Structures are given as structure tokens and as C-alpha cells.
Amino acid sequence: MTTRVVLAYSGGLDTSAAVHWLGAERGYEVIAVAVDVGQGGDFEAIRQRALAAGAVEAVVIDARADFAADYAVPALQANALYEGRYPLVSALSRPVIVWHLVDQARRHGATVVAHGCTGKGNDQVRFEVGTRALAPELEIVAPAREWQWTREQTIEYTEAHDIPVEVTREKIYSIDENLWGRAIECGAIEDPWVAPVEDMYSLTHETATEPVEVTVGFEAGVPVSLDGEPLGLVELIDRIGRIAGSAGFGRIDMVENRRVGIKSREVYECPASLALVFAHADLEGLTLERDLAHEKARLEPRFAELVYDGMWFSPLREALSAFVASSQRHVTGEVRLRFTLGGHVAVTGRRSPVGLYDYGLATYDAADAFRHEDAEGYIRIYGLGIKTWACRQKAAHAGKD
Ligand code: ARG
């Protein structure tokens, strides 16, 4: 029986060439799997392109709802920002794609999994570590890492073999997009000193003419409404992205540390994910008990690093998510965000039926319910060690003078 391979198919240049290459060079039957994680595009056209390139089957999977609920939400609840800034757009989509690849491999009797990544990025790590975690018996092939062609050479290969592709010779950026945002690499921005230009962006053009406000409702750490209107996750993420993006909010320009040891200049547009993390973290300020909040804050960067590093399906990531999930029970309430022109955001209010803010304790006016007289003794004992230490220091110095 001919060996079957499931290929993570995007419809782009590299994966279209890979469909043909896997058949011609390896003798495999290719099952192309295109996973919709909110990147947009005509998926029927993508499916047809895979078949035209020589795939024996081409499958399109709408994974937007799974991606939002099972990957984006756990990341949101962990306020996950890699190196403090990047909301893990690509890093979060790879595990859901891997999950479906493995599922399709089993359904189609495939023993090999393939992806279109080169040898320099993080995505190859995420595909391969993820696949090994879910299905250690599957073999992995990375055609683009083997052939090491330039873009020009890849185009020549597709022309030589009549593989239909939609490319122009001067495509300059490498784009990866999903519900959580858009990542832009390559081209002129490979020089970290070169300023991004407006036409690189698609989600964050400032079209609003005055500040925009939106109230995000959360239930147990899950965003559930905008301005009081209950919305499903996919719709909510899309809508808040449009609102925030219309004020030009959500751009990131950074040099980041890849898993594979390379520093990389990255430009991102993440209006929805950054707005939601901002609102969610603020609501936690109101609803999380202090020790829990502080411990959680210590774990969040580790969570982000694990996800970035392709360790979504690892026991540590799962254990951290269990901790985070437990912390979210009372993260319920509303946060009002105000986006001002030029891409700024501020929280202008938050409220929760289970908030820990107690007006009677906080106020300085007549409603004050705090027992002031308790403070004196509390502080005396709290500072007792320091006082003892200070007295001894004095005594020791006095002896020397
Ligand atoms: N640097 C980001 C990451 O590693 C974005 C990667 C974008 N991927 C791509 N194939 N263009 O998560």
C-alpha cells in the first residue's frame, strides 16, 4: 500500500509545491488539510488548488470555535504575552492545526505528517513537538526544510510542474493570521531600524474620527458580551478586533527571541487579543485575592514561554492551565475600555458582582468601616523584627565609637 501523508496545507506557495514534491520525491499519497483558524480566504478555492497540485484528498476544517474556546481562552486567562508583548498568535494556532492533522492522519490511515515550515522558525518546532506529543508513532517530513529553495526557485518549481499558485514574484512579507491577530515578517522589516509602513497593516488602520468605547463582559474568565450583548467567542473576538483596530490599536513592533536561537524583528497586529488581555487582567485586579493574583502573575510568563516554545501539549502547560482555570472562578464582571486615536487604550471602569473591592474599607468619608485602631498594633508587630535589628545595629556602632 502506498504511504499516505497528511500535509498542513495553507494554499500558499510552499505548501502547494510540497504537495507535488511529496508525491514526486517520496512517492507518497498526499492528503492536504487546510485548517480555518480565522485567517480568512476562500477555502473551497484552497481545496481545489491542493487537488490541482496533486493531492489525492483535500480537507477543509473549520476550527475557529475550537481555536477560540480551547486555545485562545486559556491563553487569555493566563494573560499570556511572550516577552511581555506578543499574544502568541502563531504559537496558539499551531497546536490546534496539529490536533486536526493527527486526527486526519488516523482517519485516512496516514503514517506521515508534513508541514511547510523552513528550518529557521518556531513553527516547525510547534508542529513537530506537538505531533510527537499526540502521536509519537507518526513520521514527520518538512519538504521546505529539505529543499532549501529561495522563493524564486520555489516559483520555478511550481511553473515547471504546472502547480497552480497565486503569487506575485515580489511578495515581500510573510504573513500568518488567525482570530488572535496577524504576524508580519520578512521584506524590508528584516532591518530592525526600518520603520514599518502603513500598507503592511490590515487590521489596525485608524478609521475612527473620535475615541471609541466598548464594555467587555466576562463570566469566570471567559469573554461573553460586548456592550451587554451576549456573543459567541468567535463573533466577540472578531467584533472587538474591529472596534479596537478602528482606533489604530493593537500594533506591536519588537525584536523577539525565537526558540531556535535567532533574534527576529516582528511586526504584529493584535487588536482583539491585546484588548481582551488588557480588559481581563484589569478585571482580575478587582476579583482575585492578593496571594492568588501574585502567584498567578509569576506563572504567566512561564505559560507564555511554554506555548511559544511549542509545548502546548506538555504536562507542565496542562498543569499551569489547571491552576489558571481554578483561579478564574470569580473573574466575572465588566470592564469598560476606551480607545483613543493613535492606538491607545485605557480602562475607564470595572465592576463585578463578586468583586473584592469594599467601599466601606476603601473610603475616607463617613461610610468608613475600617477599624483604624487595629492598625497600630498590627504595624508594631509587623515591624518588630526590623526594630530589633535597628536597635542592635545602633548598639554595635555605639560600642565602636
Ligand atoms: N514570530 C512569531 C512566532 O513565532 C510569528 C511567526 C509567524 N509565522 C509565519 N509563518 N509567518 O510565533
Coordinates of C-alpha atoms and ligand atoms in Angstrom, one line a residue:
M1 CA 0.0 0.0 0.0
T2 CA 1.2 3.5 -0.8
T3 CA 2.3 5.5 2.2
R4 CA -0.1 8.3 3.0
V5 CA 0.9 11.7 4.3
V6 CA -1.2 14.4 5.8
L7 CA 0.1 17.9 4.9
A8 CA -0.8 21.1 6.8
Y9 CA -1.9 23.0 3.7
S10 CA -2.3 26.8 3.6
G11 CA -2.9 27.2 -0.1
G12 CA 0.3 29.3 -0.4
L13 CA 3.4 28.8 -2.4
D14 CA 5.5 26.5 -0.2
T15 CA 2.7 24.1 0.7
S16 CA 1.5 23.9 -2.9
A17 CA 5.0 23.0 -4.1
A18 CA 5.1 20.5 -1.2
V19 CA 2.0 18.6 -2.4
H20 CA 3.8 17.8 -5.6
W21 CA 7.2 17.3 -4.1
L22 CA 5.9 14.7 -1.5
G23 CA 4.4 12.7 -4.4
A24 CA 7.3 13.1 -6.8
E25 CA 10.3 12.7 -4.4
R26 CA 8.8 10.4 -1.8
G27 CA 6.1 8.5 -3.6
Y28 CA 3.5 9.5 -1.0
E29 CA -0.2 10.0 -1.5
V30 CA -0.9 13.4 -0.1
I31 CA -4.0 14.4 1.9
A32 CA -4.0 18.1 2.1
V33 CA -5.5 19.5 5.3
A34 CA -6.5 23.2 5.4
V35 CA -7.5 24.4 8.9
D36 CA -9.5 27.5 9.2
V37 CA -8.4 29.4 12.3
G38 CA -9.8 32.7 11.2
Q39 CA -7.2 33.7 8.6
G40 CA -9.9 34.4 6.0
G41 CA -9.8 33.4 2.4
D42 CA -11.7 31.2 0.0
F43 CA -11.4 27.7 1.5
E44 CA -13.1 26.0 -1.5
A45 CA -10.6 27.6 -3.8
I46 CA -7.8 26.4 -1.5
R47 CA -9.2 22.9 -1.5
Q48 CA -9.3 22.9 -5.3
R49 CA -5.7 24.2 -5.5
A50 CA -4.5 21.3 -3.4
L51 CA -6.2 18.8 -5.6
A52 CA -4.8 20.5 -8.7
A53 CA -1.3 20.3 -7.2
G54 CA -1.8 16.5 -7.0
A55 CA -3.3 15.8 -3.6
V56 CA -5.5 12.6 -3.5
E57 CA -7.7 14.3 -1.0
A58 CA -8.2 17.8 0.3
V59 CA -10.0 18.5 3.5
V60 CA -11.1 21.8 5.0
I61 CA -11.7 22.0 8.7
D62 CA -13.4 25.0 10.4
A63 CA -11.5 25.1 13.7
R64 CA -12.4 28.6 14.6
A65 CA -14.7 27.8 17.5
D66 CA -12.2 25.2 19.0
F67 CA -9.4 27.6 18.5
A68 CA -11.2 30.3 20.3
A69 CA -12.5 28.2 23.2
D70 CA -9.7 25.7 23.8
Y71 CA -6.6 27.7 22.9
A72 CA -7.2 31.4 22.8
V73 CA -9.3 31.5 26.0
P74 CA -6.8 29.5 28.2
A75 CA -4.1 32.0 26.9
L76 CA -6.3 34.9 27.7
Q77 CA -7.0 33.7 31.2
A78 CA -3.2 33.4 31.6
N79 CA -2.8 36.9 30.2
A80 CA -0.2 35.3 28.0
L81 CA 2.2 37.7 26.3
Y82 CA 5.5 36.3 25.2
E83 CA 8.4 38.5 26.3
G84 CA 5.7 40.7 27.8
R85 CA 4.3 41.8 24.5
Y86 CA 3.3 39.2 21.9
P87 CA 0.0 37.5 22.4
L88 CA 1.2 34.2 20.8
V89 CA -0.9 34.5 17.6
S90 CA 1.0 31.8 15.6
A91 CA 2.1 29.9 18.6
L92 CA -1.5 29.2 19.6
S93 CA -2.8 28.2 16.2
R94 CA -0.2 25.5 15.6
P95 CA -1.4 23.1 18.3
V96 CA -5.0 23.2 17.0
I97 CA -3.7 22.6 13.5
V98 CA -1.5 19.7 14.8
W99 CA -4.5 18.2 16.6
H100 CA -6.5 18.1 13.4
L101 CA -3.6 16.8 11.4
V102 CA -3.2 13.9 13.8
D103 CA -6.9 13.3 13.7
Q104 CA -7.0 13.3 9.9
A105 CA -3.9 11.0 9.8
R106 CA -5.8 8.5 11.8
R107 CA -9.0 8.8 9.7
H108 CA -7.1 8.4 6.4
G109 CA -4.6 5.8 7.5
A110 CA -1.6 8.1 7.1
T111 CA 1.6 7.3 8.8
V112 CA 3.4 10.6 8.0
V113 CA 2.7 14.2 8.8
A114 CA 4.2 17.1 6.8
H115 CA 4.3 20.9 7.1
G116 CA 5.6 23.7 5.0
C117 CA 8.0 25.4 7.5
T118 CA 11.6 26.2 6.9
G119 CA 14.4 25.3 9.3
K120 CA 14.7 28.8 10.8
G121 CA 11.4 29.4 12.6
N122 CA 9.4 28.5 15.6
D123 CA 6.5 27.0 13.7
Q124 CA 8.5 23.8 12.7
V125 CA 9.2 23.3 16.4
R126 CA 5.5 23.6 17.3
F127 CA 4.3 21.3 14.5
E128 CA 6.8 18.6 15.4
V129 CA 6.9 18.7 19.1
G130 CA 3.1 18.9 19.1
T131 CA 2.8 15.9 16.7
R132 CA 5.2 13.8 18.8
A133 CA 3.2 14.6 21.9
L134 CA -0.1 13.5 20.4
A135 CA 1.1 10.7 18.1
P136 CA 4.7 9.6 18.7
E137 CA 4.3 6.8 16.1
L138 CA 3.9 9.3 13.2
E139 CA 6.8 10.2 11.0
I140 CA 7.4 13.9 10.2
V141 CA 8.6 15.4 6.9
A142 CA 9.4 19.0 6.3
P143 CA 9.8 19.5 2.5
A144 CA 10.8 23.2 2.6
R145 CA 13.5 22.5 5.2
E146 CA 14.9 19.8 2.9
W147 CA 14.8 21.6 -0.4
Q148 CA 16.0 24.9 1.0
W149 CA 14.9 26.8 -2.1
T150 CA 14.6 30.6 -2.4
R151 CA 11.2 31.9 -3.1
E152 CA 12.2 32.4 -6.8
Q153 CA 13.3 28.7 -7.0
T154 CA 10.1 27.6 -5.5
I155 CA 8.1 29.6 -8.0
E156 CA 10.2 28.0 -10.8
Y157 CA 9.4 24.5 -9.4
T158 CA 5.6 25.3 -9.5
E159 CA 5.9 26.6 -13.0
A160 CA 7.8 23.6 -14.2
H161 CA 5.2 21.2 -12.8
D162 CA 2.1 23.2 -13.6
I163 CA 1.2 23.7 -10.0
P164 CA -1.4 26.5 -9.7
V165 CA -0.3 29.2 -7.2
E166 CA -1.5 32.7 -6.5
V167 CA 1.8 34.6 -6.2
T168 CA 3.5 37.6 -7.5
R169 CA 7.3 37.5 -7.8
E170 CA 7.7 40.4 -5.4
K171 CA 5.6 39.2 -2.5
I172 CA 7.6 40.8 0.3
Y173 CA 6.1 39.9 3.6
S174 CA 5.4 36.5 5.3
I175 CA 2.1 36.8 6.9
D176 CA 0.4 34.5 9.4
E177 CA -3.1 35.4 10.5
N178 CA -5.8 34.0 12.7
L179 CA -8.5 35.1 15.1
W180 CA -5.9 36.2 17.7
G181 CA -4.1 38.5 15.3
R182 CA -1.7 38.9 12.4
A183 CA 2.1 38.3 12.3
I184 CA 4.2 40.1 9.7
E185 CA 7.8 39.0 8.9
C186 CA 10.4 39.4 6.2
G187 CA 10.9 42.0 3.5
A188 CA 12.1 45.5 4.4
I189 CA 11.4 45.0 8.2
E190 CA 14.2 42.4 8.4
D191 CA 16.3 45.5 9.1
P192 CA 15.2 46.3 12.7
W193 CA 15.9 50.0 12.1
V194 CA 13.5 50.3 9.2
A195 CA 10.1 51.7 10.2
P196 CA 7.0 49.7 9.3
V197 CA 4.9 51.3 6.5
E198 CA 1.2 51.7 6.6
D199 CA 0.4 49.3 3.8
M200 CA 1.8 46.3 5.8
Y201 CA -1.2 46.6 8.1
S202 CA -4.7 45.3 7.6
L203 CA -6.4 45.1 11.0
T204 CA -5.3 48.4 12.5
H205 CA -5.9 51.2 10.1
E206 CA -7.3 54.2 12.1
T207 CA -10.7 54.9 10.6
A208 CA -12.5 56.3 13.7
T209 CA -12.6 60.0 14.0
E210 CA -13.2 60.1 17.7
P211 CA -12.5 57.9 20.7
V212 CA -14.4 54.6 20.9
E213 CA -15.7 52.8 24.0
V214 CA -16.7 49.3 24.5
T215 CA -17.7 47.3 27.6
V216 CA -16.5 43.7 27.7
G217 CA -18.4 41.3 29.9
F218 CA -16.6 38.2 31.4
E219 CA -18.0 35.1 33.1
A220 CA -15.5 33.0 35.0
G221 CA -12.7 34.5 32.9
V222 CA -14.4 33.9 29.6
P223 CA -15.4 37.0 27.5
V224 CA -19.2 36.6 26.9
S225 CA -20.6 40.0 25.8
L226 CA -19.8 43.4 24.3
D227 CA -21.8 46.4 25.5
G228 CA -24.2 44.0 27.2
E229 CA -24.9 42.0 24.1
P230 CA -24.2 38.3 24.6
L231 CA -21.9 37.0 21.8
G232 CA -20.2 33.7 20.9
L233 CA -16.5 33.7 21.2
V234 CA -15.6 33.8 17.5
E235 CA -18.0 36.7 16.9
L236 CA -16.9 38.6 20.0
I237 CA -13.2 38.3 19.1
D238 CA -13.9 39.5 15.6
R239 CA -16.0 42.4 16.8
I240 CA -13.7 43.7 19.5
G241 CA -10.9 43.4 17.0
R242 CA -12.7 45.7 14.6
I243 CA -13.6 48.2 17.3
A244 CA -10.0 48.4 18.6
G245 CA -8.5 48.3 15.2
S246 CA -10.6 51.2 14.0
A247 CA -8.7 53.4 16.6
G248 CA -5.4 52.0 15.3
F249 CA -5.0 50.0 18.5
G250 CA -3.0 46.7 18.5
R251 CA 0.3 47.2 16.7
I252 CA 3.4 45.7 18.1
D253 CA 6.9 46.2 16.7
M254 CA 9.6 44.1 18.5
V255 CA 12.7 42.1 18.2
E256 CA 11.9 38.7 19.8
N257 CA 13.9 35.7 20.7
R258 CA 13.0 32.6 18.7
R259 CA 13.2 29.1 20.2
V260 CA 15.8 28.3 17.6
G261 CA 18.3 30.9 18.8
I262 CA 17.6 33.7 16.3
K263 CA 16.6 37.2 17.1
S264 CA 13.9 38.2 14.8
R265 CA 12.2 41.6 14.0
E266 CA 8.5 41.1 14.2
V267 CA 5.5 43.3 13.5
Y268 CA 2.1 42.2 14.8
E269 CA -1.4 43.5 14.7
C270 CA -3.4 42.1 17.6
P271 CA -6.3 44.5 18.3
A272 CA -8.6 41.8 19.6
S273 CA -6.2 39.8 21.7
L274 CA -4.4 42.7 23.2
A275 CA -7.7 44.5 24.1
L276 CA -9.1 41.3 25.7
V277 CA -5.9 40.6 27.7
F278 CA -5.9 44.2 28.9
A279 CA -9.6 44.0 30.0
H280 CA -9.2 40.6 31.5
A281 CA -6.1 41.5 33.5
D282 CA -7.9 44.5 34.9
L283 CA -10.9 42.5 36.0
E284 CA -8.6 40.2 37.8
G285 CA -7.3 43.2 39.7
L286 CA -10.8 43.6 41.1
T287 CA -11.7 39.9 41.6
L288 CA -8.6 37.9 42.5
E289 CA -7.5 37.6 46.1
R290 CA -4.0 39.1 46.6
D291 CA -1.8 36.0 47.1
L292 CA -3.6 34.2 44.2
A293 CA -3.1 37.2 41.9
H294 CA 0.6 37.5 42.8
E295 CA 1.3 33.8 42.3
K296 CA -0.6 33.8 39.1
A297 CA 1.4 36.7 37.8
R298 CA 4.6 34.8 38.5
L299 CA 3.4 31.8 36.4
E300 CA 2.1 33.8 33.5
P301 CA 5.4 34.4 31.7
R302 CA 6.3 30.7 32.1
F303 CA 3.0 29.8 30.5
A304 CA 3.6 32.2 27.6
E305 CA 7.1 30.8 27.1
L306 CA 5.9 27.2 27.0
V307 CA 3.3 28.0 24.4
Y308 CA 5.8 30.0 22.3
D309 CA 8.2 27.1 22.5
G310 CA 5.8 24.5 21.1
M311 CA 5.0 22.9 24.5
W312 CA 1.2 23.2 24.3
F313 CA 0.6 19.5 24.7
S314 CA 3.1 19.2 27.6
P315 CA 2.3 18.2 31.2
L316 CA 3.6 21.5 32.6
R317 CA 1.4 23.6 30.3
E318 CA -1.6 21.5 31.2
A319 CA -0.8 21.8 34.9
L320 CA -0.4 25.5 34.6
S321 CA -3.7 25.8 32.7
A322 CA -5.4 23.8 35.5
F323 CA -4.1 26.3 38.0
V324 CA -5.2 29.2 35.8
A325 CA -8.6 27.7 35.3
S326 CA -9.1 27.3 39.0
S327 CA -8.2 30.9 39.5
Q328 CA -10.9 32.1 37.1
R329 CA -14.0 31.0 39.1
H330 CA -14.7 34.6 40.2
V331 CA -13.4 36.6 37.3
T332 CA -16.8 37.7 36.4
G333 CA -17.9 41.3 35.6
E334 CA -17.5 44.1 33.1
V335 CA -14.6 46.3 32.0
R336 CA -15.1 49.5 30.1
L337 CA -12.3 50.2 27.5
R338 CA -11.8 53.5 25.8
F339 CA -9.7 53.5 22.7
T340 CA -8.3 56.9 21.7
L341 CA -6.9 57.8 18.3
G342 CA -3.3 56.9 17.7
G343 CA -3.8 53.4 19.1
H344 CA -4.1 53.9 22.8
V345 CA -6.4 52.2 25.2
A346 CA -7.4 52.8 28.8
V347 CA -9.7 51.0 31.2
T348 CA -12.1 53.7 32.4
G349 CA -14.2 51.5 34.7
R350 CA -14.7 47.9 36.0
R351 CA -17.4 46.3 38.1
S352 CA -18.2 42.8 39.4
P353 CA -20.9 41.2 41.4
V354 CA -18.2 39.2 43.2
G355 CA -15.5 41.9 43.2
L356 CA -13.3 42.2 46.3
Y357 CA -13.3 46.0 46.3
D358 CA -15.1 47.0 49.5
Y359 CA -16.2 50.6 49.5
G360 CA -16.6 50.7 53.3
L361 CA -13.0 49.6 53.7
A362 CA -11.6 51.8 51.0
T363 CA -13.4 55.1 51.6
Y364 CA -12.1 58.0 53.5
D365 CA -15.5 59.5 54.0
A366 CA -18.2 59.0 56.7
A367 CA -19.0 55.5 55.5
D368 CA -15.6 54.3 56.6
A369 CA -15.9 50.8 58.2
F370 CA -12.2 50.1 58.7
R371 CA -11.1 49.7 62.3
H372 CA -8.3 52.3 62.5
E373 CA -7.4 51.3 66.0
D374 CA -6.3 47.8 64.8
A375 CA -3.7 49.3 62.6
E376 CA -1.3 50.5 65.3
G377 CA -0.8 47.1 67.0
Y378 CA -0.7 45.3 63.6
I379 CA 2.1 47.5 62.3
R380 CA 4.0 47.3 65.6
I381 CA 4.2 43.6 65.3
Y382 CA 4.8 43.6 61.6
G383 CA 7.8 45.9 62.1
L384 CA 9.1 44.2 65.2
G385 CA 11.9 42.3 63.5
I386 CA 13.2 45.5 61.8
K387 CA 13.0 47.5 65.0
T388 CA 15.0 44.8 66.9
W389 CA 17.6 44.7 64.1
A390 CA 17.9 48.5 64.1
C391 CA 18.4 48.7 67.9
R392 CA 21.2 46.1 67.7
Q393 CA 22.9 48.0 64.9
K394 CA 22.9 51.1 67.0
A395 CA 24.2 49.3 70.0
A396 CA 27.0 47.7 68.0
H397 CA 28.0 51.1 66.4
A398 CA 27.9 52.8 69.8
G399 CA 30.4 50.2 71.1
K400 CA 32.8 51.0 68.3
D401 CA 32.8 54.8 68.7
Ligands
ARG1 N1 7.4 35.1 15.4 C1 6.1 34.7 15.6 C2 6.0 33.3 16.3 O1 7.0 32.6 16.3 C3 5.3 34.7 14.3 C4 5.5 33.6 13.3 C5 4.8 33.8 12.1 N2 4.9 32.6 11.3 C6 4.9 32.7 9.9 N3 4.9 31.5 9.3 N4 5.0 33.8 9.3 O2 5.0 32.9 16.8

